[in-house]
């Protein structure tokens, strides 16, 4: 029955194979060519002294829930070690690094991510040379700035339809704090009530996909004409986790489909609703 469709999707019992295309919305990548550069979200500088590399970031991000931190490395192949990191001297981030003991001559890499612990909206990669066990030179790297929510809305806003049976709909609209508000429903109702699923998704620059952690199943909500105030059932926040991957057309001009997966194994492909 139709009213069971959302529950089935969330439970992962209606699995749909997902394309593995690597195309996704990605922010512009800027090369790091000197010891100081400017990104869309602030400035950073790199100093190397006595084999110790210190990176300072001054960010103008307005979202204080996000902070810069060292991503870490594979311990078996790590070439660098974090000595200290803090927000000292009024900077958004200050981190000092050295070569790991026993590392003689090689090129190393490190990544700093701007994250709230769930989503990473931007990151910086640094490449450097290690000689005789000391960091000697910054050789390059890239910065990947955030993807503005307005850019996401341009290609994703509107109504999408589940590809397999065309029953479940996904509505996407600009949300607050750089996110996209989404409502998933099958349009069913009974005795003046309906059920639907909501989430607010944010673009993760590392995953190259939209991620959410507030997925909420609203069951038995009264159907209104929109003139009534929201009830507690409408506004509650859940803790469902999932991703939305946008798959672009070959020419990159438009999004052909959205691949949705959740923590319970649900997997669905959405496509644009046909134009009437």
PDB file of C-alpha atoms in Angstrom:
ATOM      1  CA  UNK A   1       0.000   0.000   0.000  1.00  0.00           C
ATOM      2  CA  UNK A   2       1.133   3.543  -0.712  1.00  0.00           C
ATOM      3  CA  UNK A   3       1.198   4.726   2.873  1.00  0.00           C
ATOM      4  CA  UNK A   4       3.851   2.117   3.660  1.00  0.00           C
ATOM      5  CA  UNK A   5       6.267   3.280   0.943  1.00  0.00           C
ATOM      6  CA  UNK A   6       8.278   5.772   3.050  1.00  0.00           C
ATOM      7  CA  UNK A   7       8.694   3.258   5.841  1.00  0.00           C
ATOM      8  CA  UNK A   8       9.952   0.664   3.390  1.00  0.00           C
ATOM      9  CA  UNK A   9      12.502   3.051   1.934  1.00  0.00           C
ATOM     10  CA  UNK A  10      13.831   4.024   5.337  1.00  0.00           C
ATOM     11  CA  UNK A  11      14.059   0.428   6.468  1.00  0.00           C
ATOM     12  CA  UNK A  12      16.177  -0.424   3.455  1.00  0.00           C
ATOM     13  CA  UNK A  13      13.806  -3.095   2.148  1.00  0.00           C
ATOM     14  CA  UNK A  14      13.478  -1.446  -1.244  1.00  0.00           C
ATOM     15  CA  UNK A  15      17.097  -1.410  -2.368  1.00  0.00           C
ATOM     16  CA  UNK A  16      17.935   0.118  -5.717  1.00  0.00           C
ATOM     17  CA  UNK A  17      21.372  -0.254  -7.288  1.00  0.00           C
ATOM     18  CA  UNK A  18      23.400   2.956  -7.249  1.00  0.00           C
ATOM     19  CA  UNK A  19      25.549   4.185 -10.099  1.00  0.00           C
ATOM     20  CA  UNK A  20      29.180   4.618  -9.177  1.00  0.00           C
ATOM     21  CA  UNK A  21      29.858   7.714 -11.244  1.00  0.00           C
ATOM     22  CA  UNK A  22      32.446   9.925  -9.618  1.00  0.00           C
ATOM     23  CA  UNK A  23      30.806  13.070 -10.942  1.00  0.00           C
ATOM     24  CA  UNK A  24      29.489  15.249  -8.123  1.00  0.00           C
ATOM     25  CA  UNK A  25      29.277  18.879  -7.149  1.00  0.00           C
ATOM     26  CA  UNK A  26      32.735  19.996  -6.080  1.00  0.00           C
ATOM     27  CA  UNK A  27      33.995  23.404  -5.027  1.00  0.00           C
ATOM     28  CA  UNK A  28      36.737  25.144  -6.948  1.00  0.00           C
ATOM     29  CA  UNK A  29      40.207  23.853  -6.144  1.00  0.00           C
ATOM     30  CA  UNK A  30      42.994  26.399  -5.824  1.00  0.00           C
ATOM     31  CA  UNK A  31      46.686  25.565  -5.953  1.00  0.00           C
ATOM     32  CA  UNK A  32      48.970  26.440  -3.072  1.00  0.00           C
ATOM     33  CA  UNK A  33      52.007  27.936  -4.756  1.00  0.00           C
ATOM     34  CA  UNK A  34      53.582  30.055  -2.039  1.00  0.00           C
ATOM     35  CA  UNK A  35      53.886  30.335   1.706  1.00  0.00           C
ATOM     36  CA  UNK A  36      50.856  32.590   1.882  1.00  0.00           C
ATOM     37  CA  UNK A  37      47.732  32.541  -0.211  1.00  0.00           C
ATOM     38  CA  UNK A  38      44.127  33.694  -0.130  1.00  0.00           C
ATOM     39  CA  UNK A  39      41.088  31.442  -0.360  1.00  0.00           C
ATOM     40  CA  UNK A  40      37.415  32.322  -0.505  1.00  0.00           C
ATOM     41  CA  UNK A  41      37.109  31.790   3.246  1.00  0.00           C
ATOM     42  CA  UNK A  42      40.208  33.555   4.609  1.00  0.00           C
ATOM     43  CA  UNK A  43      43.987  33.477   4.575  1.00  0.00           C
ATOM     44  CA  UNK A  44      46.685  31.095   5.697  1.00  0.00           C
ATOM     45  CA  UNK A  45      50.463  31.128   6.055  1.00  0.00           C
ATOM     46  CA  UNK A  46      53.128  28.446   6.307  1.00  0.00           C
ATOM     47  CA  UNK A  47      56.452  28.829   8.118  1.00  0.00           C
ATOM     48  CA  UNK A  48      59.225  26.230   8.275  1.00  0.00           C
ATOM     49  CA  UNK A  49      61.944  26.611  10.883  1.00  0.00           C
ATOM     50  CA  UNK A  50      64.413  24.021  12.209  1.00  0.00           C
ATOM     51  CA  UNK A  51      62.466  21.226  10.567  1.00  0.00           C
ATOM     52  CA  UNK A  52      59.153  22.293  12.120  1.00  0.00           C
ATOM     53  CA  UNK A  53      56.315  23.408   9.832  1.00  0.00           C
ATOM     54  CA  UNK A  54      53.697  25.742  11.310  1.00  0.00           C
ATOM     55  CA  UNK A  55      50.420  26.495   9.520  1.00  0.00           C
ATOM     56  CA  UNK A  56      48.259  29.436  10.560  1.00  0.00           C
ATOM     57  CA  UNK A  57      44.730  29.998   9.287  1.00  0.00           C
ATOM     58  CA  UNK A  58      42.640  33.134   9.647  1.00  0.00           C
ATOM     59  CA  UNK A  59      39.121  32.159   8.631  1.00  0.00           C
ATOM     60  CA  UNK A  60      36.181  34.471   8.068  1.00  0.00           C
ATOM     61  CA  UNK A  61      33.628  31.679   8.334  1.00  0.00           C
ATOM     62  CA  UNK A  62      30.492  32.873  10.111  1.00  0.00           C
ATOM     63  CA  UNK A  63      29.560  29.381  11.307  1.00  0.00           C
ATOM     64  CA  UNK A  64      31.247  28.839  14.662  1.00  0.00           C
ATOM     65  CA  UNK A  65      30.161  25.188  14.720  1.00  0.00           C
ATOM     66  CA  UNK A  66      32.924  24.402  12.224  1.00  0.00           C
ATOM     67  CA  UNK A  67      36.589  24.313  13.242  1.00  0.00           C
ATOM     68  CA  UNK A  68      39.873  23.553  11.524  1.00  0.00           C
ATOM     69  CA  UNK A  69      41.702  20.395  12.536  1.00  0.00           C
ATOM     70  CA  UNK A  70      44.367  17.976  11.324  1.00  0.00           C
ATOM     71  CA  UNK A  71      42.733  15.035   9.571  1.00  0.00           C
ATOM     72  CA  UNK A  72      45.461  12.590  10.559  1.00  0.00           C
ATOM     73  CA  UNK A  73      47.200   9.965   8.458  1.00  0.00           C
ATOM     74  CA  UNK A  74      47.550   6.237   8.033  1.00  0.00           C
ATOM     75  CA  UNK A  75      49.812   5.415  10.975  1.00  0.00           C
ATOM     76  CA  UNK A  76      51.676   2.722   9.022  1.00  0.00           C
ATOM     77  CA  UNK A  77      52.648   5.112   6.233  1.00  0.00           C
ATOM     78  CA  UNK A  78      52.638   8.398   8.090  1.00  0.00           C
ATOM     79  CA  UNK A  79      55.454  10.813   7.339  1.00  0.00           C
ATOM     80  CA  UNK A  80      54.383  13.641   9.626  1.00  0.00           C
ATOM     81  CA  UNK A  81      53.478  14.078  13.270  1.00  0.00           C
ATOM     82  CA  UNK A  82      51.291  16.735  14.872  1.00  0.00           C
ATOM     83  CA  UNK A  83      53.139  18.520  17.652  1.00  0.00           C
ATOM     84  CA  UNK A  84      50.545  21.070  18.783  1.00  0.00           C
ATOM     85  CA  UNK A  85      47.416  22.713  17.451  1.00  0.00           C
ATOM     86  CA  UNK A  86      45.324  25.483  18.944  1.00  0.00           C
ATOM     87  CA  UNK A  87      43.664  28.827  18.237  1.00  0.00           C
ATOM     88  CA  UNK A  88      46.487  30.781  19.836  1.00  0.00           C
ATOM     89  CA  UNK A  89      47.410  34.344  18.959  1.00  0.00           C
ATOM     90  CA  UNK A  90      43.909  35.083  17.729  1.00  0.00           C
ATOM     91  CA  UNK A  91      44.146  32.786  14.695  1.00  0.00           C
ATOM     92  CA  UNK A  92      41.381  30.393  13.700  1.00  0.00           C
ATOM     93  CA  UNK A  93      43.934  27.584  13.707  1.00  0.00           C
ATOM     94  CA  UNK A  94      47.642  27.147  14.434  1.00  0.00           C
ATOM     95  CA  UNK A  95      49.240  23.732  13.916  1.00  0.00           C
ATOM     96  CA  UNK A  96      52.878  22.662  14.145  1.00  0.00           C
ATOM     97  CA  UNK A  97      54.180  19.479  12.518  1.00  0.00           C
ATOM     98  CA  UNK A  98      57.435  17.533  12.268  1.00  0.00           C
ATOM     99  CA  UNK A  99      58.642  14.498  10.393  1.00  0.00           C
ATOM    100  CA  UNK A 100      58.073  11.208  12.190  1.00  0.00           C
ATOM    101  CA  UNK A 101      61.122   9.581  13.706  1.00  0.00           C
ATOM    102  CA  UNK A 102      63.034   7.523  11.180  1.00  0.00           C
ATOM    103  CA  UNK A 103      61.632   9.341   8.141  1.00  0.00           C
ATOM    104  CA  UNK A 104      64.660  10.480   6.123  1.00  0.00           C
ATOM    105  CA  UNK A 105      64.005  11.707   2.575  1.00  0.00           C
ATOM    106  CA  UNK A 106      60.573  11.774   0.958  1.00  0.00           C
ATOM    107  CA  UNK A 107      57.685  14.017  -0.060  1.00  0.00           C
ATOM    108  CA  UNK A 108      54.948  14.176   2.541  1.00  0.00           C
ATOM    109  CA  UNK A 109      51.331  15.292   2.569  1.00  0.00           C
ATOM    110  CA  UNK A 110      48.913  16.556   5.175  1.00  0.00           C
ATOM    111  CA  UNK A 111      45.297  17.678   5.142  1.00  0.00           C
ATOM    112  CA  UNK A 112      43.533  20.205   7.341  1.00  0.00           C
ATOM    113  CA  UNK A 113      39.741  19.968   7.367  1.00  0.00           C
ATOM    114  CA  UNK A 114      37.078  22.475   8.385  1.00  0.00           C
ATOM    115  CA  UNK A 115      34.467  20.333  10.102  1.00  0.00           C
ATOM    116  CA  UNK A 116      31.706  20.234  12.669  1.00  0.00           C
ATOM    117  CA  UNK A 117      32.472  16.605  13.451  1.00  0.00           C
ATOM    118  CA  UNK A 118      29.991  15.278  10.888  1.00  0.00           C
ATOM    119  CA  UNK A 119      30.331  17.369   7.734  1.00  0.00           C
ATOM    120  CA  UNK A 120      33.503  18.841   6.213  1.00  0.00           C
ATOM    121  CA  UNK A 121      32.664  21.948   4.195  1.00  0.00           C
ATOM    122  CA  UNK A 122      36.228  22.744   3.046  1.00  0.00           C
ATOM    123  CA  UNK A 123      39.789  21.494   3.355  1.00  0.00           C
ATOM    124  CA  UNK A 124      43.432  22.281   2.551  1.00  0.00           C
ATOM    125  CA  UNK A 125      46.124  19.882   1.329  1.00  0.00           C
ATOM    126  CA  UNK A 126      49.834  20.625   1.754  1.00  0.00           C
ATOM    127  CA  UNK A 127      52.825  18.898   0.127  1.00  0.00           C
ATOM    128  CA  UNK A 128      56.315  19.228   1.571  1.00  0.00           C
ATOM    129  CA  UNK A 129      59.777  17.732   1.366  1.00  0.00           C
ATOM    130  CA  UNK A 130      61.461  15.859   4.202  1.00  0.00           C
ATOM    131  CA  UNK A 131      65.262  15.718   4.081  1.00  0.00           C
ATOM    132  CA  UNK A 132      67.469  14.098   6.709  1.00  0.00           C
ATOM    133  CA  UNK A 133      64.472  13.718   9.014  1.00  0.00           C
ATOM    134  CA  UNK A 134      63.385  17.357   8.839  1.00  0.00           C
ATOM    135  CA  UNK A 135      60.717  19.243   6.930  1.00  0.00           C
ATOM    136  CA  UNK A 136      62.596  21.595   4.607  1.00  0.00           C
ATOM    137  CA  UNK A 137      60.329  22.918   1.859  1.00  0.00           C
ATOM    138  CA  UNK A 138      56.666  23.475   1.049  1.00  0.00           C
ATOM    139  CA  UNK A 139      56.279  22.117  -2.478  1.00  0.00           C
ATOM    140  CA  UNK A 140      52.595  22.787  -3.143  1.00  0.00           C
ATOM    141  CA  UNK A 141      49.059  21.730  -2.399  1.00  0.00           C
ATOM    142  CA  UNK A 142      45.453  22.748  -2.948  1.00  0.00           C
ATOM    143  CA  UNK A 143      42.611  24.487  -1.156  1.00  0.00           C
ATOM    144  CA  UNK A 144      39.024  23.362  -1.646  1.00  0.00           C
ATOM    145  CA  UNK A 145      36.594  26.078  -0.480  1.00  0.00           C
ATOM    146  CA  UNK A 146      32.959  25.538   0.508  1.00  0.00           C
ATOM    147  CA  UNK A 147      30.244  25.100  -2.104  1.00  0.00           C
ATOM    148  CA  UNK A 148      27.634  27.830  -1.472  1.00  0.00           C
ATOM    149  CA  UNK A 149      24.104  26.650  -0.731  1.00  0.00           C
ATOM    150  CA  UNK A 150      22.878  29.037  -3.427  1.00  0.00           C
ATOM    151  CA  UNK A 151      24.887  27.081  -6.025  1.00  0.00           C
ATOM    152  CA  UNK A 152      23.451  23.801  -4.774  1.00  0.00           C
ATOM    153  CA  UNK A 153      19.914  25.175  -4.915  1.00  0.00           C
ATOM    154  CA  UNK A 154      20.346  26.247  -8.550  1.00  0.00           C
ATOM    155  CA  UNK A 155      20.760  22.657  -9.700  1.00  0.00           C
ATOM    156  CA  UNK A 156      18.808  20.722  -7.060  1.00  0.00           C
ATOM    157  CA  UNK A 157      15.848  22.837  -5.976  1.00  0.00           C
ATOM    158  CA  UNK A 158      12.451  21.481  -6.927  1.00  0.00           C
ATOM    159  CA  UNK A 159      10.706  18.107  -7.059  1.00  0.00           C
ATOM    160  CA  UNK A 160      12.339  14.749  -7.796  1.00  0.00           C
ATOM    161  CA  UNK A 161      10.667  11.388  -8.345  1.00  0.00           C
ATOM    162  CA  UNK A 162      11.759   7.908  -7.313  1.00  0.00           C
ATOM    163  CA  UNK A 163      12.912   6.288 -10.568  1.00  0.00           C
ATOM    164  CA  UNK A 164      11.750   2.702 -10.132  1.00  0.00           C
ATOM    165  CA  UNK A 165       8.015   3.076  -9.422  1.00  0.00           C
ATOM    166  CA  UNK A 166       7.550   6.841  -9.434  1.00  0.00           C
ATOM    167  CA  UNK A 167       5.548   6.872  -6.213  1.00  0.00           C
ATOM    168  CA  UNK A 168       7.916   8.524  -3.737  1.00  0.00           C
ATOM    169  CA  UNK A 169       8.697  12.221  -4.243  1.00  0.00           C
ATOM    170  CA  UNK A 170      11.623  14.278  -2.968  1.00  0.00           C
ATOM    171  CA  UNK A 171      11.184  18.043  -2.592  1.00  0.00           C
ATOM    172  CA  UNK A 172      14.329  20.168  -2.161  1.00  0.00           C
ATOM    173  CA  UNK A 173      14.418  23.829  -1.109  1.00  0.00           C
ATOM    174  CA  UNK A 174      17.064  26.234   0.275  1.00  0.00           C
ATOM    175  CA  UNK A 175      17.389  25.934   4.048  1.00  0.00           C
ATOM    176  CA  UNK A 176      19.097  27.830   6.830  1.00  0.00           C
ATOM    177  CA  UNK A 177      22.829  27.933   7.647  1.00  0.00           C
ATOM    178  CA  UNK A 178      23.962  26.793   4.216  1.00  0.00           C
ATOM    179  CA  UNK A 179      21.853  23.654   4.012  1.00  0.00           C
ATOM    180  CA  UNK A 180      19.093  22.272   1.818  1.00  0.00           C
ATOM    181  CA  UNK A 181      15.768  21.283   3.370  1.00  0.00           C
ATOM    182  CA  UNK A 182      14.333  18.052   1.971  1.00  0.00           C
ATOM    183  CA  UNK A 183      10.950  16.343   2.309  1.00  0.00           C
ATOM    184  CA  UNK A 184      10.389  12.775   1.125  1.00  0.00           C
ATOM    185  CA  UNK A 185       6.806  11.556   0.801  1.00  0.00           C
ATOM    186  CA  UNK A 186       4.524   9.312  -1.243  1.00  0.00           C
ATOM    187  CA  UNK A 187       1.529  11.653  -1.154  1.00  0.00           C
ATOM    188  CA  UNK A 188      -0.629   9.184   0.686  1.00  0.00           C
ATOM    189  CA  UNK A 189      -3.027  10.000   3.492  1.00  0.00           C
ATOM    190  CA  UNK A 190      -5.745   8.439   5.549  1.00  0.00           C
ATOM    191  CA  UNK A 191      -8.331   9.865   7.941  1.00  0.00           C
ATOM    192  CA  UNK A 192      -6.921  13.353   7.374  1.00  0.00           C
ATOM    193  CA  UNK A 193      -3.364  12.350   8.279  1.00  0.00           C
ATOM    194  CA  UNK A 194      -0.165  11.597   6.354  1.00  0.00           C
ATOM    195  CA  UNK A 195       3.460  10.545   6.911  1.00  0.00           C
ATOM    196  CA  UNK A 196       6.687  11.915   5.484  1.00  0.00           C
ATOM    197  CA  UNK A 197      10.446  12.109   6.079  1.00  0.00           C
ATOM    198  CA  UNK A 198      12.473  15.299   6.476  1.00  0.00           C
ATOM    199  CA  UNK A 199      16.174  16.148   6.636  1.00  0.00           C
ATOM    200  CA  UNK A 200      18.527  19.104   6.177  1.00  0.00           C
ATOM    201  CA  UNK A 201      21.535  18.217   4.017  1.00  0.00           C
ATOM    202  CA  UNK A 202      24.905  19.957   3.698  1.00  0.00           C
ATOM    203  CA  UNK A 203      27.595  19.543   1.074  1.00  0.00           C
ATOM    204  CA  UNK A 204      30.627  17.569   2.284  1.00  0.00           C
ATOM    205  CA  UNK A 205      33.693  18.639   0.291  1.00  0.00           C
ATOM    206  CA  UNK A 206      35.627  15.425   1.011  1.00  0.00           C
ATOM    207  CA  UNK A 207      32.784  12.992   0.279  1.00  0.00           C
ATOM    208  CA  UNK A 208      31.582  15.148  -2.648  1.00  0.00           C
ATOM    209  CA  UNK A 209      28.016  14.490  -1.601  1.00  0.00           C
ATOM    210  CA  UNK A 210      25.261  15.992   0.517  1.00  0.00           C
ATOM    211  CA  UNK A 211      25.107  14.571   4.037  1.00  0.00           C
ATOM    212  CA  UNK A 212      22.517  14.837   6.793  1.00  0.00           C
ATOM    213  CA  UNK A 213      22.185  13.648  10.388  1.00  0.00           C
ATOM    214  CA  UNK A 214      18.738  14.918  11.359  1.00  0.00           C
ATOM    215  CA  UNK A 215      16.535  12.596   9.319  1.00  0.00           C
ATOM    216  CA  UNK A 216      13.068  12.520  10.884  1.00  0.00           C
ATOM    217  CA  UNK A 217      10.103  10.276  10.149  1.00  0.00           C
ATOM    218  CA  UNK A 218       6.866  12.190  10.786  1.00  0.00           C
ATOM    219  CA  UNK A 219       3.975   9.761  11.197  1.00  0.00           C
ATOM    220  CA  UNK A 220       0.304  10.563  11.480  1.00  0.00           C
ATOM    221  CA  UNK A 221       0.617  14.287  10.783  1.00  0.00           C
ATOM    222  CA  UNK A 222      -2.609  16.175  10.172  1.00  0.00           C
ATOM    223  CA  UNK A 223      -3.153  17.226   6.554  1.00  0.00           C
ATOM    224  CA  UNK A 224      -3.818  20.989   6.370  1.00  0.00           C
ATOM    225  CA  UNK A 225      -3.927  23.707   3.738  1.00  0.00           C
ATOM    226  CA  UNK A 226      -0.772  25.266   5.184  1.00  0.00           C
ATOM    227  CA  UNK A 227      -2.601  27.982   7.110  1.00  0.00           C
ATOM    228  CA  UNK A 228      -2.250  26.283  10.488  1.00  0.00           C
ATOM    229  CA  UNK A 229       0.785  26.512  12.739  1.00  0.00           C
ATOM    230  CA  UNK A 230       3.213  23.627  12.758  1.00  0.00           C
ATOM    231  CA  UNK A 231       2.676  21.009  15.428  1.00  0.00           C
ATOM    232  CA  UNK A 232       5.354  19.387  17.551  1.00  0.00           C
ATOM    233  CA  UNK A 233       5.197  16.382  15.215  1.00  0.00           C
ATOM    234  CA  UNK A 234       6.022  18.642  12.268  1.00  0.00           C
ATOM    235  CA  UNK A 235       9.037  20.318  13.853  1.00  0.00           C
ATOM    236  CA  UNK A 236      10.702  17.510  15.800  1.00  0.00           C
ATOM    237  CA  UNK A 237      14.259  16.575  14.823  1.00  0.00           C
ATOM    238  CA  UNK A 238      15.414  13.002  14.472  1.00  0.00           C
ATOM    239  CA  UNK A 239      18.895  11.517  14.144  1.00  0.00           C
ATOM    240  CA  UNK A 240      18.698   9.606  10.863  1.00  0.00           C
ATOM    241  CA  UNK A 241      21.944   9.683   8.848  1.00  0.00           C
ATOM    242  CA  UNK A 242      22.316   9.491   5.086  1.00  0.00           C
ATOM    243  CA  UNK A 243      23.873  10.876   1.922  1.00  0.00           C
ATOM    244  CA  UNK A 244      22.648  12.381  -1.339  1.00  0.00           C
ATOM    245  CA  UNK A 245      24.996  12.071  -4.326  1.00  0.00           C
ATOM    246  CA  UNK A 246      24.259  14.214  -7.370  1.00  0.00           C
ATOM    247  CA  UNK A 247      25.084  12.591 -10.708  1.00  0.00           C
ATOM    248  CA  UNK A 248      25.684  15.084 -13.504  1.00  0.00           C
ATOM    249  CA  UNK A 249      25.052  14.726 -17.215  1.00  0.00           C
ATOM    250  CA  UNK A 250      28.052  14.044 -19.446  1.00  0.00           C
ATOM    251  CA  UNK A 251      28.352  17.720 -20.381  1.00  0.00           C
ATOM    252  CA  UNK A 252      28.097  18.761 -16.731  1.00  0.00           C
ATOM    253  CA  UNK A 253      25.225  21.128 -17.489  1.00  0.00           C
ATOM    254  CA  UNK A 254      22.604  19.498 -15.304  1.00  0.00           C
ATOM    255  CA  UNK A 255      22.005  16.885 -12.609  1.00  0.00           C
ATOM    256  CA  UNK A 256      20.489  13.725 -14.070  1.00  0.00           C
ATOM    257  CA  UNK A 257      19.779  11.896 -10.839  1.00  0.00           C
ATOM    258  CA  UNK A 258      20.239  11.910  -7.085  1.00  0.00           C
ATOM    259  CA  UNK A 259      21.391   8.745  -5.343  1.00  0.00           C
ATOM    260  CA  UNK A 260      20.072   8.561  -1.791  1.00  0.00           C
ATOM    261  CA  UNK A 261      21.340   6.094   0.812  1.00  0.00           C
ATOM    262  CA  UNK A 262      20.744   5.903   4.541  1.00  0.00           C
ATOM    263  CA  UNK A 263      22.345   4.276   7.540  1.00  0.00           C
ATOM    264  CA  UNK A 264      19.942   1.319   7.440  1.00  0.00           C
ATOM    265  CA  UNK A 265      20.823   0.267   3.906  1.00  0.00           C
ATOM    266  CA  UNK A 266      18.042   2.059   2.096  1.00  0.00           C
ATOM    267  CA  UNK A 267      19.072   3.045  -1.432  1.00  0.00           C
ATOM    268  CA  UNK A 268      16.942   4.948  -3.934  1.00  0.00           C
ATOM    269  CA  UNK A 269      17.566   6.802  -7.198  1.00  0.00           C
ATOM    270  CA  UNK A 270      15.594  10.006  -7.799  1.00  0.00           C
ATOM    271  CA  UNK A 271      15.160  11.717 -11.163  1.00  0.00           C
ATOM    272  CA  UNK A 272      13.448  14.952 -12.158  1.00  0.00           C
ATOM    273  CA  UNK A 273       9.678  14.798 -12.378  1.00  0.00           C
ATOM    274  CA  UNK A 274       8.477  14.892 -15.988  1.00  0.00           C
ATOM    275  CA  UNK A 275       7.444  18.300 -17.259  1.00  0.00           C
ATOM    276  CA  UNK A 276       3.745  18.585 -18.038  1.00  0.00           C
TER     277      UNK A 276
END
